[in-house]
């Protein structure tokens, strides 16, 4: 069937992609009001679009309750298709818009302090040289920024993602290793089992990341949980890393910092054979429900390509 013949049997005004974007925004934000805010449209428009979509598909996509909305089994299947279709359109458009000569503007980026200094800052000169008309604002903080309130276009986050309202792209796996300075191992000895860590002074997270002071191990006798305790508490991973190298205490350190330090002889891994896999990762997160701006797409693709095979 030719395109003209197909057009004669269909409405040339095809709003299916718009409906997909609206439905994806509702699914990712958890409600009609939040989706409307993310899309910059009215709540009635979102509600009417979803109603027409369900009528056309002949399927209920969302469970509606007084507490919000959740996906039906049909809705989960349709959401996967929506994401593939939207990504395909964005990639097709980006292919025409992302030459270094055309893309311009400001991108505000947030990253954890240690990962930002150790792995993001060193690769930015290459990105800036490739895209001479893109400007960057880099915010390095171990606080979890609010993308809307802090005007952040893209945030790099580590660990388990908890905010389901954001779109996310996985950059690389995150594995943490318990490490100590050689001087500390010489003083306390090489631990043979997780229980032995209680003899070592620990470096502890303070504030919102205090849950990271609980270290999970897998032993022949089953799971074991160690709670890090010590005289020093920090709110930044880079400070803990420097104190660890100086022999102040042991820490559970991200491998992008730990492995190079181990190779240089600055740190020693402890109980690596018992470390429990936590399936965490570094992700790039950004706001849902709208086209990715070409300048943001350039940076996102650059990061994904770079961390596809982590150097550490």
PDB file of C-alpha atoms in Angstrom:
ATOM      1  CA  UNK A   1       0.000   0.000   0.000  1.00  0.00           C
ATOM      2  CA  UNK A   2       1.398   3.402  -0.930  1.00  0.00           C
ATOM      3  CA  UNK A   3       1.599   6.277   1.523  1.00  0.00           C
ATOM      4  CA  UNK A   4      -1.148   8.183  -0.359  1.00  0.00           C
ATOM      5  CA  UNK A   5      -3.420   5.138  -0.378  1.00  0.00           C
ATOM      6  CA  UNK A   6      -2.841   4.608   3.316  1.00  0.00           C
ATOM      7  CA  UNK A   7      -3.588   8.269   3.988  1.00  0.00           C
ATOM      8  CA  UNK A   8      -6.946   8.021   2.249  1.00  0.00           C
ATOM      9  CA  UNK A   9      -7.990   5.361   4.755  1.00  0.00           C
ATOM     10  CA  UNK A  10      -6.739   7.189   7.825  1.00  0.00           C
ATOM     11  CA  UNK A  11      -6.910  10.561   9.505  1.00  0.00           C
ATOM     12  CA  UNK A  12      -3.839  12.544   8.462  1.00  0.00           C
ATOM     13  CA  UNK A  13      -3.884  14.256  11.866  1.00  0.00           C
ATOM     14  CA  UNK A  14      -2.267  11.462  13.864  1.00  0.00           C
ATOM     15  CA  UNK A  15      -2.030  12.286  17.560  1.00  0.00           C
ATOM     16  CA  UNK A  16      -0.759   8.897  18.671  1.00  0.00           C
ATOM     17  CA  UNK A  17       2.736  10.133  19.521  1.00  0.00           C
ATOM     18  CA  UNK A  18       1.272  12.980  21.583  1.00  0.00           C
ATOM     19  CA  UNK A  19      -0.921  10.493  23.446  1.00  0.00           C
ATOM     20  CA  UNK A  20       2.118   8.305  24.074  1.00  0.00           C
ATOM     21  CA  UNK A  21       4.017  11.233  25.568  1.00  0.00           C
ATOM     22  CA  UNK A  22       1.091  12.140  27.816  1.00  0.00           C
ATOM     23  CA  UNK A  23       0.605   8.544  28.959  1.00  0.00           C
ATOM     24  CA  UNK A  24       4.356   8.137  29.638  1.00  0.00           C
ATOM     25  CA  UNK A  25       4.356  11.324  31.704  1.00  0.00           C
ATOM     26  CA  UNK A  26       1.416  10.071  33.789  1.00  0.00           C
ATOM     27  CA  UNK A  27       3.056   6.668  34.318  1.00  0.00           C
ATOM     28  CA  UNK A  28       6.423   8.156  35.269  1.00  0.00           C
ATOM     29  CA  UNK A  29       5.108  10.951  37.486  1.00  0.00           C
ATOM     30  CA  UNK A  30       2.356   8.909  39.163  1.00  0.00           C
ATOM     31  CA  UNK A  31      -0.581  11.212  38.483  1.00  0.00           C
ATOM     32  CA  UNK A  32      -2.413  13.533  36.115  1.00  0.00           C
ATOM     33  CA  UNK A  33      -1.515  16.742  37.951  1.00  0.00           C
ATOM     34  CA  UNK A  34       2.204  15.970  38.117  1.00  0.00           C
ATOM     35  CA  UNK A  35       2.180  14.945  34.447  1.00  0.00           C
ATOM     36  CA  UNK A  36       0.439  18.176  33.478  1.00  0.00           C
ATOM     37  CA  UNK A  37       3.084  20.192  35.326  1.00  0.00           C
ATOM     38  CA  UNK A  38       5.915  18.281  33.668  1.00  0.00           C
ATOM     39  CA  UNK A  39       4.382  18.715  30.215  1.00  0.00           C
ATOM     40  CA  UNK A  40       3.306  22.317  30.694  1.00  0.00           C
ATOM     41  CA  UNK A  41      -0.361  21.580  29.910  1.00  0.00           C
ATOM     42  CA  UNK A  42      -3.615  21.582  31.860  1.00  0.00           C
ATOM     43  CA  UNK A  43      -4.792  18.688  33.992  1.00  0.00           C
ATOM     44  CA  UNK A  44      -8.068  18.339  32.012  1.00  0.00           C
ATOM     45  CA  UNK A  45      -6.045  17.995  28.800  1.00  0.00           C
ATOM     46  CA  UNK A  46      -4.085  15.110  30.322  1.00  0.00           C
ATOM     47  CA  UNK A  47      -7.236  13.438  31.627  1.00  0.00           C
ATOM     48  CA  UNK A  48      -9.073  13.768  28.313  1.00  0.00           C
ATOM     49  CA  UNK A  49      -6.070  12.492  26.354  1.00  0.00           C
ATOM     50  CA  UNK A  50      -5.814   9.362  28.512  1.00  0.00           C
ATOM     51  CA  UNK A  51      -9.566   8.744  28.245  1.00  0.00           C
ATOM     52  CA  UNK A  52      -9.467   8.982  24.433  1.00  0.00           C
ATOM     53  CA  UNK A  53      -6.396   6.746  24.335  1.00  0.00           C
ATOM     54  CA  UNK A  54      -8.056   4.020  26.398  1.00  0.00           C
ATOM     55  CA  UNK A  55     -11.189   4.253  24.262  1.00  0.00           C
ATOM     56  CA  UNK A  56      -9.178   3.889  21.071  1.00  0.00           C
ATOM     57  CA  UNK A  57      -7.139   0.964  22.394  1.00  0.00           C
ATOM     58  CA  UNK A  58     -10.119  -0.697  24.035  1.00  0.00           C
ATOM     59  CA  UNK A  59      -8.084  -1.355  27.153  1.00  0.00           C
ATOM     60  CA  UNK A  60      -7.748   0.090  30.633  1.00  0.00           C
ATOM     61  CA  UNK A  61      -4.166   1.341  31.049  1.00  0.00           C
ATOM     62  CA  UNK A  62      -4.358   2.824  34.539  1.00  0.00           C
ATOM     63  CA  UNK A  63      -5.878   1.844  37.862  1.00  0.00           C
ATOM     64  CA  UNK A  64      -7.415   4.990  39.384  1.00  0.00           C
ATOM     65  CA  UNK A  65      -7.682   5.232  43.164  1.00  0.00           C
ATOM     66  CA  UNK A  66      -7.972   8.022  45.714  1.00  0.00           C
ATOM     67  CA  UNK A  67      -4.222   7.655  46.344  1.00  0.00           C
ATOM     68  CA  UNK A  68      -3.146   8.047  42.733  1.00  0.00           C
ATOM     69  CA  UNK A  69      -2.667   5.956  39.627  1.00  0.00           C
ATOM     70  CA  UNK A  70      -0.896   2.684  38.889  1.00  0.00           C
ATOM     71  CA  UNK A  71      -0.371   0.739  35.686  1.00  0.00           C
ATOM     72  CA  UNK A  72      -2.534  -2.197  34.680  1.00  0.00           C
ATOM     73  CA  UNK A  73      -0.768  -5.166  33.016  1.00  0.00           C
ATOM     74  CA  UNK A  74      -1.873  -3.727  29.654  1.00  0.00           C
ATOM     75  CA  UNK A  75      -0.537  -0.349  30.724  1.00  0.00           C
ATOM     76  CA  UNK A  76       2.914  -1.782  31.486  1.00  0.00           C
ATOM     77  CA  UNK A  77       3.094  -3.397  28.060  1.00  0.00           C
ATOM     78  CA  UNK A  78       1.953  -0.203  26.353  1.00  0.00           C
ATOM     79  CA  UNK A  79       4.439   1.912  28.348  1.00  0.00           C
ATOM     80  CA  UNK A  80       7.350  -0.175  27.045  1.00  0.00           C
ATOM     81  CA  UNK A  81       6.116   0.428  23.502  1.00  0.00           C
ATOM     82  CA  UNK A  82       5.699   4.155  24.176  1.00  0.00           C
ATOM     83  CA  UNK A  83       9.258   4.490  25.433  1.00  0.00           C
ATOM     84  CA  UNK A  84      10.638   2.706  22.376  1.00  0.00           C
ATOM     85  CA  UNK A  85       8.589   4.880  20.011  1.00  0.00           C
ATOM     86  CA  UNK A  86       9.494   8.145  21.754  1.00  0.00           C
ATOM     87  CA  UNK A  87      13.180   7.226  21.922  1.00  0.00           C
ATOM     88  CA  UNK A  88      13.103   6.368  18.215  1.00  0.00           C
ATOM     89  CA  UNK A  89      11.627   9.742  17.288  1.00  0.00           C
ATOM     90  CA  UNK A  90      14.083  11.609  19.500  1.00  0.00           C
ATOM     91  CA  UNK A  91      17.042   9.729  18.047  1.00  0.00           C
ATOM     92  CA  UNK A  92      15.869  10.394  14.489  1.00  0.00           C
ATOM     93  CA  UNK A  93      15.523  14.113  15.198  1.00  0.00           C
ATOM     94  CA  UNK A  94      18.770  14.263  17.131  1.00  0.00           C
ATOM     95  CA  UNK A  95      20.618  12.730  14.186  1.00  0.00           C
ATOM     96  CA  UNK A  96      19.764  15.876  12.189  1.00  0.00           C
ATOM     97  CA  UNK A  97      20.332  18.339  15.011  1.00  0.00           C
ATOM     98  CA  UNK A  98      23.380  17.211  16.956  1.00  0.00           C
ATOM     99  CA  UNK A  99      26.278  18.276  14.769  1.00  0.00           C
ATOM    100  CA  UNK A 100      28.841  20.267  16.726  1.00  0.00           C
ATOM    101  CA  UNK A 101      28.184  23.219  14.432  1.00  0.00           C
ATOM    102  CA  UNK A 102      24.472  23.467  15.263  1.00  0.00           C
ATOM    103  CA  UNK A 103      23.985  22.506  18.912  1.00  0.00           C
ATOM    104  CA  UNK A 104      24.265  25.406  21.331  1.00  0.00           C
ATOM    105  CA  UNK A 105      23.084  26.496  24.755  1.00  0.00           C
ATOM    106  CA  UNK A 106      23.591  25.850  28.453  1.00  0.00           C
ATOM    107  CA  UNK A 107      23.371  22.480  30.213  1.00  0.00           C
ATOM    108  CA  UNK A 108      23.325  22.384  34.009  1.00  0.00           C
ATOM    109  CA  UNK A 109      24.770  19.140  35.350  1.00  0.00           C
ATOM    110  CA  UNK A 110      24.902  17.751  38.877  1.00  0.00           C
ATOM    111  CA  UNK A 111      27.130  14.886  40.050  1.00  0.00           C
ATOM    112  CA  UNK A 112      28.324  13.396  43.349  1.00  0.00           C
ATOM    113  CA  UNK A 113      31.458  15.136  44.560  1.00  0.00           C
ATOM    114  CA  UNK A 114      33.882  12.202  44.386  1.00  0.00           C
ATOM    115  CA  UNK A 115      32.614  10.798  41.091  1.00  0.00           C
ATOM    116  CA  UNK A 116      32.436  14.299  39.640  1.00  0.00           C
ATOM    117  CA  UNK A 117      36.022  15.176  40.522  1.00  0.00           C
ATOM    118  CA  UNK A 118      37.438  11.757  39.718  1.00  0.00           C
ATOM    119  CA  UNK A 119      35.520  10.773  36.564  1.00  0.00           C
ATOM    120  CA  UNK A 120      33.389  13.621  35.182  1.00  0.00           C
ATOM    121  CA  UNK A 121      35.681  16.648  35.336  1.00  0.00           C
ATOM    122  CA  UNK A 122      38.562  14.930  33.464  1.00  0.00           C
ATOM    123  CA  UNK A 123      36.381  14.083  30.433  1.00  0.00           C
ATOM    124  CA  UNK A 124      34.674  17.465  30.067  1.00  0.00           C
ATOM    125  CA  UNK A 125      37.465  19.042  27.992  1.00  0.00           C
ATOM    126  CA  UNK A 126      36.874  16.399  25.322  1.00  0.00           C
ATOM    127  CA  UNK A 127      33.126  17.075  25.322  1.00  0.00           C
ATOM    128  CA  UNK A 128      33.584  20.848  25.167  1.00  0.00           C
ATOM    129  CA  UNK A 129      36.055  20.558  22.303  1.00  0.00           C
ATOM    130  CA  UNK A 130      33.598  18.394  20.381  1.00  0.00           C
ATOM    131  CA  UNK A 131      30.693  20.811  21.000  1.00  0.00           C
ATOM    132  CA  UNK A 132      32.150  24.340  21.016  1.00  0.00           C
ATOM    133  CA  UNK A 133      28.753  26.071  21.315  1.00  0.00           C
ATOM    134  CA  UNK A 134      27.557  24.199  24.400  1.00  0.00           C
ATOM    135  CA  UNK A 135      28.126  25.782  27.819  1.00  0.00           C
ATOM    136  CA  UNK A 136      28.151  23.784  31.056  1.00  0.00           C
ATOM    137  CA  UNK A 137      27.280  24.578  34.655  1.00  0.00           C
ATOM    138  CA  UNK A 138      28.711  21.785  36.806  1.00  0.00           C
ATOM    139  CA  UNK A 139      27.331  21.338  40.327  1.00  0.00           C
ATOM    140  CA  UNK A 140      29.259  18.840  42.457  1.00  0.00           C
ATOM    141  CA  UNK A 141      27.440  17.834  45.631  1.00  0.00           C
ATOM    142  CA  UNK A 142      26.625  14.721  47.595  1.00  0.00           C
ATOM    143  CA  UNK A 143      23.167  16.151  48.303  1.00  0.00           C
ATOM    144  CA  UNK A 144      20.289  14.871  46.180  1.00  0.00           C
ATOM    145  CA  UNK A 145      19.324  17.908  44.110  1.00  0.00           C
ATOM    146  CA  UNK A 146      15.786  18.680  42.990  1.00  0.00           C
ATOM    147  CA  UNK A 147      15.965  19.016  39.219  1.00  0.00           C
ATOM    148  CA  UNK A 148      13.133  21.526  39.004  1.00  0.00           C
ATOM    149  CA  UNK A 149      13.929  23.703  42.020  1.00  0.00           C
ATOM    150  CA  UNK A 150      17.690  23.682  41.374  1.00  0.00           C
ATOM    151  CA  UNK A 151      17.280  24.124  37.592  1.00  0.00           C
ATOM    152  CA  UNK A 152      19.316  20.995  36.828  1.00  0.00           C
ATOM    153  CA  UNK A 153      19.043  19.507  33.327  1.00  0.00           C
ATOM    154  CA  UNK A 154      20.871  16.264  34.087  1.00  0.00           C
ATOM    155  CA  UNK A 155      21.927  14.707  37.388  1.00  0.00           C
ATOM    156  CA  UNK A 156      24.268  11.776  37.860  1.00  0.00           C
ATOM    157  CA  UNK A 157      23.150   9.638  40.770  1.00  0.00           C
ATOM    158  CA  UNK A 158      24.708   6.604  42.407  1.00  0.00           C
ATOM    159  CA  UNK A 159      23.060   3.682  44.129  1.00  0.00           C
ATOM    160  CA  UNK A 160      19.464   2.540  43.907  1.00  0.00           C
ATOM    161  CA  UNK A 161      17.124   4.989  42.194  1.00  0.00           C
ATOM    162  CA  UNK A 162      14.155   5.973  44.350  1.00  0.00           C
ATOM    163  CA  UNK A 163      12.513   8.783  42.344  1.00  0.00           C
ATOM    164  CA  UNK A 164      10.294   7.071  39.771  1.00  0.00           C
ATOM    165  CA  UNK A 165       9.133  10.417  38.332  1.00  0.00           C
ATOM    166  CA  UNK A 166      12.435  10.929  36.498  1.00  0.00           C
ATOM    167  CA  UNK A 167      13.706   9.367  33.307  1.00  0.00           C
ATOM    168  CA  UNK A 168      16.981   7.524  33.765  1.00  0.00           C
ATOM    169  CA  UNK A 169      19.761   6.067  31.658  1.00  0.00           C
ATOM    170  CA  UNK A 170      22.217   3.651  33.209  1.00  0.00           C
ATOM    171  CA  UNK A 171      25.848   4.683  32.831  1.00  0.00           C
ATOM    172  CA  UNK A 172      27.706   1.825  34.545  1.00  0.00           C
ATOM    173  CA  UNK A 173      27.600  -0.562  37.479  1.00  0.00           C
ATOM    174  CA  UNK A 174      28.484   0.624  40.969  1.00  0.00           C
ATOM    175  CA  UNK A 175      30.397  -1.770  43.167  1.00  0.00           C
ATOM    176  CA  UNK A 176      31.698  -0.825  46.600  1.00  0.00           C
ATOM    177  CA  UNK A 177      34.807  -2.318  48.205  1.00  0.00           C
ATOM    178  CA  UNK A 178      35.790  -2.223  51.876  1.00  0.00           C
ATOM    179  CA  UNK A 179      39.311  -0.784  52.039  1.00  0.00           C
ATOM    180  CA  UNK A 180      41.929   0.335  54.532  1.00  0.00           C
ATOM    181  CA  UNK A 181      45.321   2.002  54.407  1.00  0.00           C
ATOM    182  CA  UNK A 182      48.284  -0.434  54.663  1.00  0.00           C
ATOM    183  CA  UNK A 183      49.292   1.195  57.963  1.00  0.00           C
ATOM    184  CA  UNK A 184      45.905   0.347  59.463  1.00  0.00           C
ATOM    185  CA  UNK A 185      46.142  -3.269  58.294  1.00  0.00           C
ATOM    186  CA  UNK A 186      49.622  -3.483  59.803  1.00  0.00           C
ATOM    187  CA  UNK A 187      48.216  -2.228  63.095  1.00  0.00           C
ATOM    188  CA  UNK A 188      45.064  -4.363  63.309  1.00  0.00           C
ATOM    189  CA  UNK A 189      45.883  -7.280  61.007  1.00  0.00           C
ATOM    190  CA  UNK A 190      44.117  -8.603  57.923  1.00  0.00           C
ATOM    191  CA  UNK A 191      40.507  -9.486  58.864  1.00  0.00           C
ATOM    192  CA  UNK A 192      39.476 -13.039  58.046  1.00  0.00           C
ATOM    193  CA  UNK A 193      35.716 -12.672  58.455  1.00  0.00           C
ATOM    194  CA  UNK A 194      33.243  -9.759  58.625  1.00  0.00           C
ATOM    195  CA  UNK A 195      33.046  -9.959  62.426  1.00  0.00           C
ATOM    196  CA  UNK A 196      36.719  -8.962  62.583  1.00  0.00           C
ATOM    197  CA  UNK A 197      35.899  -5.502  61.222  1.00  0.00           C
ATOM    198  CA  UNK A 198      34.621  -4.451  64.638  1.00  0.00           C
ATOM    199  CA  UNK A 199      38.263  -4.053  65.714  1.00  0.00           C
ATOM    200  CA  UNK A 200      38.867  -1.369  63.077  1.00  0.00           C
ATOM    201  CA  UNK A 201      37.891   2.297  63.370  1.00  0.00           C
ATOM    202  CA  UNK A 202      35.335   3.154  60.719  1.00  0.00           C
ATOM    203  CA  UNK A 203      34.676   6.238  58.623  1.00  0.00           C
ATOM    204  CA  UNK A 204      30.956   6.934  58.683  1.00  0.00           C
ATOM    205  CA  UNK A 205      28.476   8.794  56.546  1.00  0.00           C
ATOM    206  CA  UNK A 206      26.493  11.533  58.203  1.00  0.00           C
ATOM    207  CA  UNK A 207      22.989  12.838  57.455  1.00  0.00           C
ATOM    208  CA  UNK A 208      20.867  11.476  54.614  1.00  0.00           C
ATOM    209  CA  UNK A 209      23.429   8.837  53.639  1.00  0.00           C
ATOM    210  CA  UNK A 210      23.791   7.314  57.095  1.00  0.00           C
ATOM    211  CA  UNK A 211      22.145   4.135  55.773  1.00  0.00           C
ATOM    212  CA  UNK A 212      25.399   3.483  53.890  1.00  0.00           C
ATOM    213  CA  UNK A 213      27.056   2.767  57.234  1.00  0.00           C
ATOM    214  CA  UNK A 214      25.429  -0.682  57.128  1.00  0.00           C
ATOM    215  CA  UNK A 215      27.679  -3.002  55.104  1.00  0.00           C
ATOM    216  CA  UNK A 216      26.241  -6.248  53.791  1.00  0.00           C
ATOM    217  CA  UNK A 217      28.358  -9.401  53.476  1.00  0.00           C
ATOM    218  CA  UNK A 218      27.588 -12.909  52.261  1.00  0.00           C
ATOM    219  CA  UNK A 219      29.329 -15.588  54.314  1.00  0.00           C
ATOM    220  CA  UNK A 220      29.164 -19.394  54.250  1.00  0.00           C
ATOM    221  CA  UNK A 221      26.916 -19.117  57.301  1.00  0.00           C
ATOM    222  CA  UNK A 222      24.564 -16.654  55.600  1.00  0.00           C
ATOM    223  CA  UNK A 223      24.178 -12.882  55.349  1.00  0.00           C
ATOM    224  CA  UNK A 224      26.074 -10.713  57.820  1.00  0.00           C
ATOM    225  CA  UNK A 225      25.577  -6.991  58.415  1.00  0.00           C
ATOM    226  CA  UNK A 226      28.322  -4.794  59.826  1.00  0.00           C
ATOM    227  CA  UNK A 227      27.597  -1.302  61.122  1.00  0.00           C
ATOM    228  CA  UNK A 228      30.503   1.065  60.595  1.00  0.00           C
ATOM    229  CA  UNK A 229      31.414   2.986  63.751  1.00  0.00           C
ATOM    230  CA  UNK A 230      34.171   5.452  64.424  1.00  0.00           C
ATOM    231  CA  UNK A 231      35.225   8.866  65.670  1.00  0.00           C
ATOM    232  CA  UNK A 232      34.824  10.580  62.275  1.00  0.00           C
ATOM    233  CA  UNK A 233      31.603  11.223  60.346  1.00  0.00           C
ATOM    234  CA  UNK A 234      31.505  12.909  56.924  1.00  0.00           C
ATOM    235  CA  UNK A 235      28.915  14.177  54.489  1.00  0.00           C
ATOM    236  CA  UNK A 236      31.128  13.773  51.392  1.00  0.00           C
ATOM    237  CA  UNK A 237      32.684  10.651  49.955  1.00  0.00           C
ATOM    238  CA  UNK A 238      35.847  12.432  48.812  1.00  0.00           C
ATOM    239  CA  UNK A 239      36.675  13.527  52.363  1.00  0.00           C
ATOM    240  CA  UNK A 240      36.177   9.970  53.613  1.00  0.00           C
ATOM    241  CA  UNK A 241      38.406   8.651  50.822  1.00  0.00           C
ATOM    242  CA  UNK A 242      41.246  11.022  51.731  1.00  0.00           C
ATOM    243  CA  UNK A 243      40.957  10.166  55.433  1.00  0.00           C
ATOM    244  CA  UNK A 244      40.935   6.466  54.578  1.00  0.00           C
ATOM    245  CA  UNK A 245      44.176   6.793  52.595  1.00  0.00           C
ATOM    246  CA  UNK A 246      45.681   8.598  55.595  1.00  0.00           C
ATOM    247  CA  UNK A 247      44.908   5.633  57.852  1.00  0.00           C
ATOM    248  CA  UNK A 248      42.187   7.277  59.954  1.00  0.00           C
ATOM    249  CA  UNK A 249      39.686   4.477  59.366  1.00  0.00           C
ATOM    250  CA  UNK A 250      38.242   1.905  56.996  1.00  0.00           C
ATOM    251  CA  UNK A 251      35.463   2.674  54.553  1.00  0.00           C
ATOM    252  CA  UNK A 252      33.245   1.084  51.947  1.00  0.00           C
ATOM    253  CA  UNK A 253      34.457   2.836  48.826  1.00  0.00           C
ATOM    254  CA  UNK A 254      33.160   3.022  45.252  1.00  0.00           C
ATOM    255  CA  UNK A 255      35.457   1.023  43.003  1.00  0.00           C
ATOM    256  CA  UNK A 256      36.202   3.923  40.642  1.00  0.00           C
ATOM    257  CA  UNK A 257      38.211   5.371  43.552  1.00  0.00           C
ATOM    258  CA  UNK A 258      39.181   2.144  45.310  1.00  0.00           C
ATOM    259  CA  UNK A 259      40.677   0.126  42.448  1.00  0.00           C
ATOM    260  CA  UNK A 260      43.216   2.737  41.261  1.00  0.00           C
ATOM    261  CA  UNK A 261      44.233   3.398  44.883  1.00  0.00           C
ATOM    262  CA  UNK A 262      44.686  -0.332  45.461  1.00  0.00           C
ATOM    263  CA  UNK A 263      46.806  -0.587  42.307  1.00  0.00           C
ATOM    264  CA  UNK A 264      48.987   2.290  43.572  1.00  0.00           C
ATOM    265  CA  UNK A 265      49.454   0.560  46.925  1.00  0.00           C
ATOM    266  CA  UNK A 266      47.604   3.305  48.823  1.00  0.00           C
ATOM    267  CA  UNK A 267      44.769   1.052  49.975  1.00  0.00           C
ATOM    268  CA  UNK A 268      44.225  -2.633  50.720  1.00  0.00           C
ATOM    269  CA  UNK A 269      40.927  -4.462  49.998  1.00  0.00           C
ATOM    270  CA  UNK A 270      39.295  -6.149  52.986  1.00  0.00           C
ATOM    271  CA  UNK A 271      37.058  -9.234  52.808  1.00  0.00           C
ATOM    272  CA  UNK A 272      36.450  -8.803  49.097  1.00  0.00           C
ATOM    273  CA  UNK A 273      35.417 -12.465  48.848  1.00  0.00           C
ATOM    274  CA  UNK A 274      32.485 -11.784  51.193  1.00  0.00           C
ATOM    275  CA  UNK A 275      31.243  -8.534  49.659  1.00  0.00           C
ATOM    276  CA  UNK A 276      27.567  -8.778  48.757  1.00  0.00           C
ATOM    277  CA  UNK A 277      26.473  -7.654  45.302  1.00  0.00           C
ATOM    278  CA  UNK A 278      24.061  -4.740  45.720  1.00  0.00           C
ATOM    279  CA  UNK A 279      23.141  -4.295  42.020  1.00  0.00           C
ATOM    280  CA  UNK A 280      23.554  -0.538  42.297  1.00  0.00           C
ATOM    281  CA  UNK A 281      24.643   1.685  39.419  1.00  0.00           C
ATOM    282  CA  UNK A 282      25.457   5.178  38.270  1.00  0.00           C
ATOM    283  CA  UNK A 283      22.536   6.700  36.360  1.00  0.00           C
ATOM    284  CA  UNK A 284      21.964   9.899  34.459  1.00  0.00           C
ATOM    285  CA  UNK A 285      18.508  11.219  35.345  1.00  0.00           C
ATOM    286  CA  UNK A 286      16.463  14.001  33.759  1.00  0.00           C
ATOM    287  CA  UNK A 287      12.909  15.293  33.680  1.00  0.00           C
ATOM    288  CA  UNK A 288      10.279  13.234  31.830  1.00  0.00           C
ATOM    289  CA  UNK A 289       7.535  14.109  29.434  1.00  0.00           C
ATOM    290  CA  UNK A 290       9.220  16.277  26.847  1.00  0.00           C
ATOM    291  CA  UNK A 291      11.655  16.132  23.955  1.00  0.00           C
ATOM    292  CA  UNK A 292      15.251  15.931  25.055  1.00  0.00           C
ATOM    293  CA  UNK A 293      16.933  19.141  23.972  1.00  0.00           C
ATOM    294  CA  UNK A 294      19.726  18.503  21.452  1.00  0.00           C
ATOM    295  CA  UNK A 295      22.374  19.927  23.794  1.00  0.00           C
ATOM    296  CA  UNK A 296      21.220  17.585  26.579  1.00  0.00           C
ATOM    297  CA  UNK A 297      21.085  14.665  24.159  1.00  0.00           C
ATOM    298  CA  UNK A 298      24.694  15.378  23.144  1.00  0.00           C
ATOM    299  CA  UNK A 299      25.895  15.233  26.737  1.00  0.00           C
ATOM    300  CA  UNK A 300      23.804  12.175  27.588  1.00  0.00           C
ATOM    301  CA  UNK A 301      25.098  10.234  24.579  1.00  0.00           C
ATOM    302  CA  UNK A 302      28.656  11.301  25.389  1.00  0.00           C
ATOM    303  CA  UNK A 303      28.401  10.002  28.958  1.00  0.00           C
ATOM    304  CA  UNK A 304      26.755   6.732  27.930  1.00  0.00           C
ATOM    305  CA  UNK A 305      29.448   6.074  25.322  1.00  0.00           C
ATOM    306  CA  UNK A 306      32.277   6.943  27.699  1.00  0.00           C
ATOM    307  CA  UNK A 307      31.110   4.769  30.585  1.00  0.00           C
ATOM    308  CA  UNK A 308      30.036   1.808  28.444  1.00  0.00           C
ATOM    309  CA  UNK A 309      33.396   0.237  29.365  1.00  0.00           C
ATOM    310  CA  UNK A 310      34.524   1.787  32.665  1.00  0.00           C
ATOM    311  CA  UNK A 311      38.266   2.407  32.831  1.00  0.00           C
ATOM    312  CA  UNK A 312      38.614   1.162  36.378  1.00  0.00           C
TER     313      UNK A 312
END
